[in-house]
Coordinates of N, CA and C in Angstrom, one line a residue:
M1 N 33.7 -21.7 1.5 CA 34.2 -21.8 0.1 C 33.0 -22.0 -0.8
I2 N 32.9 -21.3 -1.9 CA 31.8 -21.5 -2.9 C 32.1 -22.6 -3.9
T3 N 31.3 -23.6 -3.9 CA 31.4 -24.6 -4.9 C 30.8 -24.4 -6.2
A4 N 30.9 -25.2 -7.1 CA 30.4 -25.1 -8.4 C 28.8 -25.2 -8.3
F5 N 28.5 -26.0 -7.5 CA 27.0 -26.3 -7.3 C 26.3 -25.0 -6.8
D6 N 27.0 -24.4 -5.7 CA 26.4 -23.1 -5.2 C 26.4 -22.0 -6.2
A7 N 27.4 -21.9 -7.0 CA 27.4 -20.9 -8.1 C 26.3 -21.2 -9.0
A8 N 26.1 -22.5 -9.5 CA 25.0 -22.8 -10.3 C 23.6 -22.4 -9.9
N9 N 23.5 -22.7 -8.6 CA 22.1 -22.5 -8.0 C 21.9 -20.9 -7.9
A10 N 23.0 -20.2 -7.6 CA 22.9 -18.6 -7.5 C 22.6 -18.1 -8.9
Y11 N 23.2 -18.7 -9.9 CA 23.0 -18.2 -11.3 C 21.5 -18.6 -11.7
S12 N 21.1 -19.7 -11.4 CA 19.7 -20.0 -11.8 C 18.6 -19.2 -11.2
A13 N 19.0 -18.8 -9.8 CA 18.0 -17.9 -9.1 C 18.0 -16.6 -9.7
A14 N 19.2 -16.1 -10.2 CA 19.3 -14.7 -10.5 C 18.9 -14.6 -12.1
R15 N 18.8 -15.7 -12.7 CA 18.6 -15.7 -14.2 C 17.2 -15.0 -14.6
S16 N 16.2 -15.3 -13.8 CA 14.9 -14.7 -14.1 C 14.9 -13.3 -13.9
A17 N 15.7 -12.8 -13.1 CA 15.7 -11.3 -12.8 C 16.3 -10.5 -13.9
V18 N 17.3 -11.1 -14.6 CA 17.9 -10.3 -15.8 C 17.5 -10.8 -17.1
R19 N 16.5 -11.6 -17.2 CA 16.0 -12.1 -18.5 C 15.4 -10.9 -19.3
P20 N 15.7 -10.7 -20.6 CA 15.1 -9.6 -21.3 C 13.6 -9.9 -21.5
G21 N 12.9 -8.9 -21.3 CA 11.4 -8.8 -21.6 C 10.7 -9.3 -20.4
S22 N 11.3 -9.6 -19.3 CA 10.6 -10.0 -18.0 C 10.0 -8.7 -17.4
P23 N 8.9 -8.8 -16.9 CA 8.2 -7.7 -16.3 C 8.9 -7.2 -15.2
A24 N 9.2 -5.9 -15.1 CA 9.9 -5.3 -13.9 C 9.0 -5.2 -12.7
A25 N 9.7 -5.2 -11.6 CA 8.9 -5.0 -10.3 C 8.5 -3.7 -10.3
P26 N 7.2 -3.5 -9.8 CA 6.8 -2.1 -9.7 C 7.6 -1.2 -8.7
S27 N 7.9 0.2 -9.1 CA 8.7 1.0 -8.3 C 7.9 1.4 -7.1
P28 N 8.5 2.0 -6.1 CA 7.8 2.4 -4.9 C 6.9 3.5 -5.2
V29 N 7.1 4.4 -6.3 CA 6.1 5.3 -6.7 C 4.9 4.7 -7.2
E30 N 5.1 3.6 -8.1 CA 3.9 3.0 -8.5 C 3.1 2.3 -7.4
K31 N 3.8 1.7 -6.4 CA 3.1 1.1 -5.3 C 2.3 2.2 -4.6
L32 N 2.9 3.3 -4.3 CA 2.2 4.4 -3.6 C 1.1 4.8 -4.3
G33 N 1.1 5.0 -5.7 CA -0.1 5.3 -6.4 C -1.1 4.4 -6.5
Q34 N -0.8 3.1 -6.6 CA -1.7 1.9 -6.4 C -2.5 2.1 -5.1
A35 N -1.8 2.3 -4.0 CA -2.2 2.3 -2.6 C -3.3 3.5 -2.6
A36 N -3.0 4.6 -3.1 CA -3.8 5.8 -3.2 C -5.0 5.5 -3.9
Q37 N -5.0 4.9 -5.1 CA -6.1 4.5 -5.8 C -7.0 3.5 -5.0
D38 N -6.4 2.6 -4.4 CA -7.1 1.6 -3.5 C -7.9 2.4 -2.4
F39 N -7.2 3.4 -1.8 CA -7.9 4.2 -0.7 C -9.0 4.9 -1.3
A40 N -8.9 5.5 -2.5 CA -10.0 6.3 -3.1 C -11.1 5.4 -3.3
A41 N -10.9 4.2 -3.9 CA -12.0 3.2 -4.2 C -12.6 2.9 -2.9
Q42 N -11.8 2.6 -1.8 CA -12.5 2.2 -0.5 C -13.4 3.4 0.1
M43 N -13.1 4.7 -0.2 CA -13.9 5.7 0.3 C -15.1 5.9 -0.6
A44 N -15.0 5.6 -1.9 CA -16.1 5.6 -2.8 C -17.1 4.5 -2.4
Q45 N -16.6 3.3 -2.1 CA -17.4 2.3 -1.6 C -18.3 2.6 -0.4
V46 N -17.6 3.3 0.5 CA -18.2 3.7 1.8 C -19.4 4.7 1.5
D47 N -19.2 5.7 0.5 CA -20.1 6.6 0.0 C -21.4 5.9 -0.6
A48 N -21.1 4.9 -1.5 CA -22.2 4.2 -2.1 C -23.1 3.3 -1.1
V49 N -22.3 2.7 -0.1 CA -23.0 2.0 0.8 C -23.9 2.9 1.8
A50 N -23.3 4.0 2.2 CA -23.9 5.0 3.0 C -25.1 5.4 2.3
T51 N -25.0 5.7 1.1 CA -26.2 6.2 0.3 C -27.3 5.2 0.1
G52 N -26.8 3.9 0.0 CA -27.7 2.8 -0.1 C -28.5 2.6 1.3
A53 N -27.7 2.8 2.4 CA -28.4 2.6 3.7 C -29.5 3.7 3.9
M54 N -29.1 4.9 3.5 CA -30.1 6.0 3.6 C -31.5 5.7 2.8
T55 N -31.2 5.2 1.7 CA -32.3 4.9 0.9 C -33.1 3.6 1.0
G56 N -32.5 2.9 1.9 CA -33.1 1.5 2.2 C -32.7 0.4 1.4
R57 N -31.6 0.5 0.5 CA -31.4 -0.6 -0.4 C -30.2 -1.5 0.1
T58 N -29.5 -0.9 1.1 CA -28.3 -1.5 1.8 C -28.7 -1.9 3.2
D59 N -28.4 -3.1 3.6 CA -28.6 -3.5 5.1 C -27.6 -2.9 5.9
T60 N -28.1 -2.6 7.2 CA -27.3 -1.9 8.3 C -25.9 -2.7 8.5
H61 N -26.0 -4.0 8.5 CA -24.8 -4.8 8.9 C -23.7 -4.5 8.0
Q62 N -24.0 -4.5 6.6 CA -23.1 -4.1 5.6 C -22.5 -2.7 5.8
L63 N -23.4 -1.7 6.2 CA -22.9 -0.4 6.5 C -21.9 -0.4 7.5
V64 N -22.2 -1.0 8.6 CA -21.3 -1.0 9.7 C -20.0 -1.7 9.4
Q65 N -20.0 -2.7 8.7 CA -18.8 -3.4 8.1 C -17.9 -2.5 7.3
T66 N -18.6 -1.9 6.4 CA -18.0 -1.0 5.5 C -17.3 0.3 6.1
I67 N -18.0 0.8 7.2 CA -17.5 1.8 7.9 C -16.3 1.5 8.8
A68 N -16.3 0.3 9.4 CA -15.2 -0.2 10.0 C -13.9 -0.4 9.2
E69 N -14.1 -1.0 8.0 CA -13.1 -1.2 6.9 C -12.5 0.2 6.5
S70 N -13.4 1.2 6.4 CA -12.9 2.5 6.0 C -12.2 3.2 7.2
Q71 N -12.6 2.9 8.4 CA -11.9 3.5 9.5 C -10.5 2.9 9.5
L72 N -10.2 1.6 9.3 CA -9.0 1.0 9.3 C -8.2 1.6 8.2
A73 N -8.7 1.8 7.1 CA -8.0 2.4 5.9 C -7.5 3.9 6.3
M74 N -8.4 4.6 6.9 CA -8.1 6.0 7.3 C -6.9 6.0 8.2
E75 N -7.0 5.1 9.2 CA -6.1 5.1 10.2 C -4.6 4.7 9.7
T76 N -4.6 3.9 8.7 CA -3.4 3.4 7.9 C -2.9 4.6 7.2
V77 N -3.7 5.3 6.4 CA -3.3 6.6 5.7 C -2.7 7.6 6.6
V78 N -3.3 7.8 7.7 CA -2.9 8.8 8.6 C -1.5 8.4 9.3
A79 N -1.3 7.3 9.6 CA -0.2 6.7 10.1 C 1.0 6.8 9.0
I80 N 0.8 6.7 7.9 CA 1.8 6.8 6.8 C 2.1 8.3 6.6
R81 N 1.0 9.1 6.7 CA 1.3 10.6 6.6 C 2.2 11.0 7.6
D82 N 1.9 10.5 8.8 CA 2.7 11.0 10.1 C 4.1 10.6 9.8
K83 N 4.4 9.4 9.5 CA 5.8 9.0 9.2 C 6.5 9.8 8.1
V84 N 5.7 10.2 7.1 CA 6.4 11.0 6.0 C 6.8 12.3 6.6
V85 N 5.8 12.9 7.4 CA 6.1 14.2 7.8 C 7.2 14.1 8.9
E86 N 7.2 13.0 9.6 CA 8.3 12.9 10.6 C 9.6 12.9 9.9
A87 N 9.7 12.1 8.7 CA 11.0 11.9 8.1 C 11.3 13.3 7.5
Y88 N 10.4 14.0 7.0 CA 10.6 15.3 6.3 C 11.3 16.3 7.4
Q89 N 10.7 16.2 8.7 CA 11.2 17.1 9.8 C 12.5 16.6 10.1
E90 N 12.9 15.4 10.1 CA 14.2 15.0 10.4 C 15.2 15.4 9.4
I91 N 14.9 15.5 8.2 CA 15.7 15.9 7.1 C 15.9 17.4 7.3
L92 N 14.9 18.2 7.7 CA 15.2 19.6 7.9 C 16.1 19.9 9.1
R93 N 16.1 19.0 10.0 CA 17.0 19.1 11.2 C 18.4 18.8 10.9
M94 N 18.7 18.2 9.9 CA 20.0 17.7 9.5 C 21.0 18.9 9.3
P95 N 22.1 18.9 10.0 CA 23.0 20.0 9.5 C 23.7 19.9 8.2
V96 N 23.8 21.1 7.7 CA 24.2 21.1 6.1 C 25.7 21.3 6.2

């Protein structure tokens, strides 16, 4: 049974979600766009560090660390791409 206290708590929890002028949560498309920008920034950082290592301005330890981070980012992007392709193929296999 729902008591008045439970209803008041639920109302106060939902109140901030419907308040006019409150910032909306980012959509999945915006999140995906931000992830793509973060990935591009990571790859640009790898290029800068690799160039610095070739010219002697960057230490080798930093180069190895940056390459390891970029490898993890690349594996994540490839895994996401594989999931998207798999979902697309599943949709194509659906009977109409």
